[in-house]
Amino acid sequence: MSTKTWTAVDDYIVCSLFEADPVLDAVLAANRDNGLPAIDVSAAQGKLLSLLARIGGAKKALEIGTLGGYSTIWMARGLPADGKVVTLELDPHHAKVARSNFERAGVADRVELRVGPALQSLAALGNENAGPFDLIFIDADKPNNPNYLSWALRLSRSGTVIVCDNVIRDGAVLDEDGRDANVEGARAAFSFIGGEKRLDGTAIQTVGAKGYDGFAIAIVD
């Protein structure tokens, strides 16, 4: 199977199961026009985040890594009208694009965007007793996965769902001797989840428009 086939299947999933969504199409176009890297989750993956929020009855979500806000919008759509997503972004340009996208999608009232290094923003959330969050999505710089997971635990409750993206990396996660920092970050996520007694987790390998990768998904006991 090729990436071309995987992308075609992703297109089939979207055409079969989703209504046309010109707003999200415009969000991706805005990201592209503003020079953001094309590393957003796919539509099918975004819908998974939205459904996880709905399945768990989430009211408060935390996202580490906003980019242009595409995944943020999917999560916000899965929350009730009085729900809230706190999303953290390092790059001010990305944050500016994201804020415009939140207005475009009609979810700005449900999103709080904080700009700056994520670990600093997480520490601030901790100091503010901003948790617990019901759903936490980690999709930022991969070498910091264990630090982000540690903060996710601090800002969670029993039943919180934690999702960590890009943990398969074309199968390179198997490379014990590799020195790719992103692969090491993926392996560190597995080590953290597998070694933390408060987490019960699994991973899902994915193929699609974004290639071969996957999510680690855990629930806090």
Tab-separated table of C-alpha atoms in Angstrom:
chain	number	residue	atom	x	y	z
A	1	MET	CA	0.000	0.000	0.000
A	2	SER	CA	1.198	3.510	-0.805
A	3	THR	CA	0.663	6.926	0.702
A	4	LYS	CA	-1.466	7.657	-2.369
A	5	THR	CA	-3.851	4.842	-1.392
A	6	TRP	CA	-3.894	5.889	2.256
A	7	THR	CA	-4.780	9.439	1.227
A	8	ALA	CA	-7.531	8.171	-1.059
A	9	VAL	CA	-8.996	6.145	1.810
A	10	ASP	CA	-8.862	9.215	4.072
A	11	ASP	CA	-10.765	11.116	1.387
A	12	TYR	CA	-13.317	8.283	1.225
A	13	ILE	CA	-13.787	8.385	5.018
A	14	VAL	CA	-14.389	12.125	4.950
A	15	CYS	CA	-16.751	11.986	1.965
A	16	SER	CA	-18.708	9.071	3.457
A	17	LEU	CA	-18.999	10.182	7.070
A	18	PHE	CA	-18.591	13.962	7.224
A	19	GLU	CA	-20.712	16.835	5.986
A	20	ALA	CA	-19.009	19.388	3.768
A	21	ASP	CA	-17.208	21.879	5.990
A	22	PRO	CA	-16.143	25.059	4.175
A	23	VAL	CA	-15.089	26.639	7.477
A	24	LEU	CA	-12.451	24.017	8.186
A	25	ASP	CA	-11.397	24.117	4.541
A	26	ALA	CA	-10.885	27.864	4.968
A	27	VAL	CA	-8.882	27.281	8.151
A	28	LEU	CA	-6.457	24.994	6.345
A	29	ALA	CA	-6.249	27.452	3.454
A	30	ALA	CA	-5.460	30.284	5.887
A	31	ASN	CA	-2.728	28.189	7.485
A	32	ARG	CA	-1.233	27.476	4.085
A	33	ASP	CA	-1.495	31.088	2.896
A	34	ASN	CA	0.260	32.292	6.044
A	35	GLY	CA	3.180	29.914	5.601
A	36	LEU	CA	2.413	27.526	8.461
A	37	PRO	CA	3.832	24.014	8.074
A	38	ALA	CA	1.297	21.468	6.828
A	39	ILE	CA	1.472	19.326	9.957
A	40	ASP	CA	-2.115	19.674	11.160
A	41	VAL	CA	-3.940	16.502	12.101
A	42	SER	CA	-6.031	15.028	9.302
A	43	ALA	CA	-9.783	15.584	9.230
A	44	ALA	CA	-10.389	12.007	10.399
A	45	GLN	CA	-7.971	12.505	13.292
A	46	GLY	CA	-9.549	15.825	14.192
A	47	LYS	CA	-12.969	14.191	14.272
A	48	LEU	CA	-11.529	11.522	16.591
A	49	LEU	CA	-10.471	14.245	19.040
A	50	SER	CA	-13.934	15.773	18.849
A	51	LEU	CA	-15.584	12.415	19.472
A	52	LEU	CA	-13.263	11.652	22.398
A	53	ALA	CA	-14.380	14.912	23.969
A	54	ARG	CA	-18.031	14.006	23.461
A	55	ILE	CA	-17.654	10.390	24.573
A	56	GLY	CA	-15.955	11.468	27.788
A	57	GLY	CA	-18.370	14.323	28.433
A	58	ALA	CA	-15.426	16.733	28.512
A	59	LYS	CA	-15.984	20.359	29.484
A	60	LYS	CA	-12.349	21.448	29.796
A	61	ALA	CA	-9.645	20.489	27.318
A	62	LEU	CA	-5.954	21.322	27.161
A	63	GLU	CA	-3.927	21.333	23.962
A	64	ILE	CA	-0.139	21.563	23.899
A	65	GLY	CA	0.776	22.817	20.416
A	66	THR	CA	-1.785	25.003	18.624
A	67	LEU	CA	-0.208	25.647	15.210
A	68	GLY	CA	-3.068	27.299	13.249
A	69	GLY	CA	-5.810	25.986	15.504
A	70	TYR	CA	-7.243	23.264	13.239
A	71	SER	CA	-7.174	20.553	15.926
A	72	THR	CA	-8.244	23.127	18.533
A	73	ILE	CA	-11.408	23.824	16.564
A	74	TRP	CA	-12.209	20.128	16.328
A	75	MET	CA	-11.882	19.773	20.113
A	76	ALA	CA	-13.870	22.933	20.793
A	77	ARG	CA	-16.678	21.567	18.641
A	78	GLY	CA	-16.790	18.472	20.836
A	79	LEU	CA	-17.353	20.507	23.999
A	80	PRO	CA	-20.662	21.854	25.303
A	81	ALA	CA	-21.518	25.527	24.837
A	82	ASP	CA	-19.981	26.394	28.214
A	83	GLY	CA	-16.859	24.288	27.577
A	84	LYS	CA	-13.337	25.613	27.175
A	85	VAL	CA	-10.114	24.661	25.411
A	86	VAL	CA	-6.859	26.085	26.705
A	87	THR	CA	-4.290	25.823	23.929
A	88	LEU	CA	-0.578	26.602	24.135
A	89	GLU	CA	1.540	27.910	21.254
A	90	LEU	CA	5.169	29.022	21.139
A	91	ASP	CA	5.168	30.976	17.872
A	92	PRO	CA	3.398	34.405	17.913
A	93	HIS	CA	2.763	34.235	14.152
A	94	HIS	CA	1.089	30.853	14.459
A	95	ALA	CA	-0.950	32.197	17.366
A	96	LYS	CA	-2.116	35.196	15.333
A	97	VAL	CA	-3.301	32.933	12.522
A	98	ALA	CA	-4.978	30.616	15.036
A	99	ARG	CA	-6.908	33.455	16.679
A	100	SER	CA	-8.259	34.507	13.290
A	101	ASN	CA	-9.238	30.895	12.603
A	102	PHE	CA	-11.093	30.634	15.920
A	103	GLU	CA	-13.137	33.700	14.980
A	104	ARG	CA	-13.774	32.224	11.529
A	105	ALA	CA	-14.998	28.959	13.066
A	106	GLY	CA	-17.151	30.645	15.708
A	107	VAL	CA	-15.359	29.046	18.661
A	108	ALA	CA	-13.326	32.003	19.961
A	109	ASP	CA	-15.523	32.189	23.053
A	110	ARG	CA	-14.559	28.605	23.921
A	111	VAL	CA	-10.811	28.919	23.345
A	112	GLU	CA	-8.095	30.477	25.496
A	113	LEU	CA	-4.806	30.736	23.618
A	114	ARG	CA	-1.605	31.262	25.600
A	115	VAL	CA	1.574	32.234	23.770
A	116	GLY	CA	5.051	31.281	24.984
A	117	PRO	CA	7.142	28.229	25.823
A	118	ALA	CA	4.716	25.442	26.706
A	119	LEU	CA	6.520	24.399	29.875
A	120	GLN	CA	6.240	27.947	31.196
A	121	SER	CA	2.567	28.096	30.270
A	122	LEU	CA	1.967	24.737	31.941
A	123	ALA	CA	3.684	25.919	35.108
A	124	ALA	CA	1.461	29.001	35.083
A	125	LEU	CA	-1.638	26.817	34.708
A	126	GLY	CA	-0.452	24.769	37.657
A	127	ASN	CA	0.083	27.868	39.782
A	128	GLU	CA	-3.392	29.066	38.854
A	129	ASN	CA	-4.957	25.720	39.784
A	130	ALA	CA	-6.452	25.757	36.293
A	131	GLY	CA	-7.066	22.016	36.207
A	132	PRO	CA	-8.291	19.459	36.189
A	133	PHE	CA	-8.768	19.072	32.450
A	134	ASP	CA	-10.949	16.305	31.042
A	135	LEU	CA	-9.101	15.839	27.716
A	136	ILE	CA	-5.456	16.672	27.034
A	137	PHE	CA	-3.917	16.595	23.555
A	138	ILE	CA	-0.123	16.720	23.255
A	139	ASP	CA	1.181	17.686	19.816
A	140	ALA	CA	4.234	19.884	20.289
A	141	ASP	CA	8.018	19.422	20.231
A	142	LYS	CA	8.510	15.688	20.652
A	143	PRO	CA	11.666	15.662	22.833
A	144	ASN	CA	9.581	17.256	25.600
A	145	ASN	CA	6.943	14.497	25.554
A	146	PRO	CA	7.855	13.212	29.043
A	147	ASN	CA	7.709	16.739	30.461
A	148	TYR	CA	4.354	17.365	28.823
A	149	LEU	CA	3.002	14.041	30.047
A	150	SER	CA	4.174	14.836	33.559
A	151	TRP	CA	2.324	18.146	33.466
A	152	ALA	CA	-0.706	16.450	31.936
A	153	LEU	CA	-0.866	14.201	34.981
A	154	ARG	CA	-0.607	17.157	37.345
A	155	LEU	CA	-3.426	18.927	35.542
A	156	SER	CA	-5.699	15.880	35.302
A	157	ARG	CA	-8.213	13.952	37.369
A	158	SER	CA	-9.274	10.334	37.517
A	159	GLY	CA	-10.837	9.688	34.118
A	160	THR	CA	-8.913	12.332	32.185
A	161	VAL	CA	-8.017	11.163	28.682
A	162	ILE	CA	-4.522	12.036	27.415
A	163	VAL	CA	-3.656	11.772	23.712
A	164	CYS	CA	-0.065	12.081	22.485
A	165	ASP	CA	0.410	12.473	18.723
A	166	ASN	CA	3.154	11.268	16.358
A	167	VAL	CA	4.450	8.346	18.416
A	168	ILE	CA	5.052	5.814	15.603
A	169	ARG	CA	7.019	7.949	13.154
A	170	ASP	CA	7.033	5.614	10.145
A	171	GLY	CA	7.968	2.739	12.475
A	172	ALA	CA	11.182	4.446	13.579
A	173	VAL	CA	9.957	4.141	17.167
A	174	LEU	CA	11.437	0.628	17.033
A	175	ASP	CA	14.953	2.019	16.620
A	176	GLU	CA	16.480	1.680	20.068
A	177	ASP	CA	19.857	3.003	18.920
A	178	GLY	CA	18.639	5.933	16.842
A	179	ARG	CA	19.612	9.483	17.676
A	180	ASP	CA	16.694	11.286	16.074
A	181	ALA	CA	15.348	13.532	18.826
A	182	ASN	CA	11.750	13.139	17.646
A	183	VAL	CA	12.018	9.345	17.706
A	184	GLU	CA	13.608	9.484	21.137
A	185	GLY	CA	10.674	11.646	22.214
A	186	ALA	CA	8.209	9.081	20.886
A	187	ARG	CA	9.985	6.289	22.746
A	188	ALA	CA	10.019	8.446	25.878
A	189	ALA	CA	6.240	8.805	25.641
A	190	PHE	CA	5.854	5.025	25.587
A	191	SER	CA	8.246	4.665	28.505
A	192	PHE	CA	6.403	7.285	30.519
A	193	ILE	CA	2.933	5.870	29.935
A	194	GLY	CA	4.056	2.268	30.394
A	195	GLY	CA	5.912	3.072	33.600
A	196	GLU	CA	3.321	5.318	35.233
A	197	LYS	CA	0.935	3.386	37.510
A	198	ARG	CA	-1.695	6.121	37.289
A	199	LEU	CA	-1.990	5.717	33.520
A	200	ASP	CA	-3.646	2.920	31.571
A	201	GLY	CA	-2.762	3.305	27.925
A	202	THR	CA	-2.488	1.898	24.449
A	203	ALA	CA	-1.420	3.154	21.034
A	204	ILE	CA	-3.119	3.208	17.656
A	205	GLN	CA	-1.065	3.009	14.475
A	206	THR	CA	-2.482	5.228	11.741
A	207	VAL	CA	-2.034	5.478	7.993
A	208	GLY	CA	-3.580	8.179	5.873
A	209	ALA	CA	-2.983	11.566	4.325
A	210	LYS	CA	-0.345	12.213	7.000
A	211	GLY	CA	1.572	9.024	6.239
A	212	TYR	CA	2.358	6.279	8.752
A	213	ASP	CA	2.217	7.378	12.380
A	214	GLY	CA	-0.012	6.988	15.403
A	215	PHE	CA	-1.442	8.178	18.704
A	216	ALA	CA	-0.740	7.050	22.246
A	217	ILE	CA	-3.950	7.215	24.270
A	218	ALA	CA	-4.130	6.876	28.040
A	219	ILE	CA	-6.680	7.360	30.795
A	220	VAL	CA	-5.802	8.512	34.279
A	221	ASP	CA	-6.862	6.005	36.949
